[in-house]
Amino acid sequence: MSRFRGAPFELVAVTTITIQDYRSYLMNTLEQKPATINKALATLKTFFGWAVEVGHIAADPASKVRMRRVQQVSSPKWMTDQEINRLSYTLETEKIDFKSARDRAIFYTMFRAGLRVEEVCNLKLTHVDFRREIVTVMDGKGGKFRVVPMYPELKKSLKTWLALRNASEKPFHVESDYLFVTERSGKMTTRSRALRPVGAIS
């Protein structure tokens, strides 16, 4: 974005190539980590998305700019091998659509987006942006947050889960601000997640 320094700034002058150049600058010149780059890109995507919605510009130059891939770990430290195996088995055997869709979405949220249990429980609907394909994770300390890409498996599982969640006959499901709910509550808690493996939460 340095090309605009010292000159009047016009939104229409920013193109997809401009933002791609900025991403390259962060990556190659400043040597920023993928998570930091994604946070900057997410801010731009949000801003230009707003600019389109209010009519300041006709097209969103950030919409086609891809987020950096964040390396995922295969076995998160916060889950044991036994828990991972039990979770995988549950996903294949759960017969209740509501719980099956939710558990699969939780699985991909943790393994593809790298969220911890507490972060999964605290995710809100407003933290999920399907159009920009990002998930915003709040850490609850000083308003800090990070942004993670929404990979295809995660996006598909979240859409499937939300379709069932929003079709629920229970008001506390539909009216809840939180992404994940249980059969008896409008918010999943860390206590319920820690004491009951995914698929057994009720």
Short mmCIF file of C-alpha atoms in Angstrom, two decimals, residues 19 41 57 79 84 106 113 182:
data_model
loop_
_atom_site.label_atom_id
_atom_site.label_comp_id
_atom_site.label_asym_id
_atom_site.label_seq_id
_atom_site.Cartn_x
_atom_site.Cartn_y
_atom_site.Cartn_z
CA ILE A 19 -3.64 -6.30 -2.21
CA LEU A 41 -5.93 -9.64 4.99
CA ILE A 57 -17.02 1.02 -4.61
CA MET A 79 -6.42 -34.12 22.79
CA ILE A 84 -9.03 -38.59 18.75
CA ILE A 106 -16.51 -29.28 15.84
CA ALA A 113 -8.72 -24.38 11.99
CA THR A 182 -26.17 -28.57 22.96
#
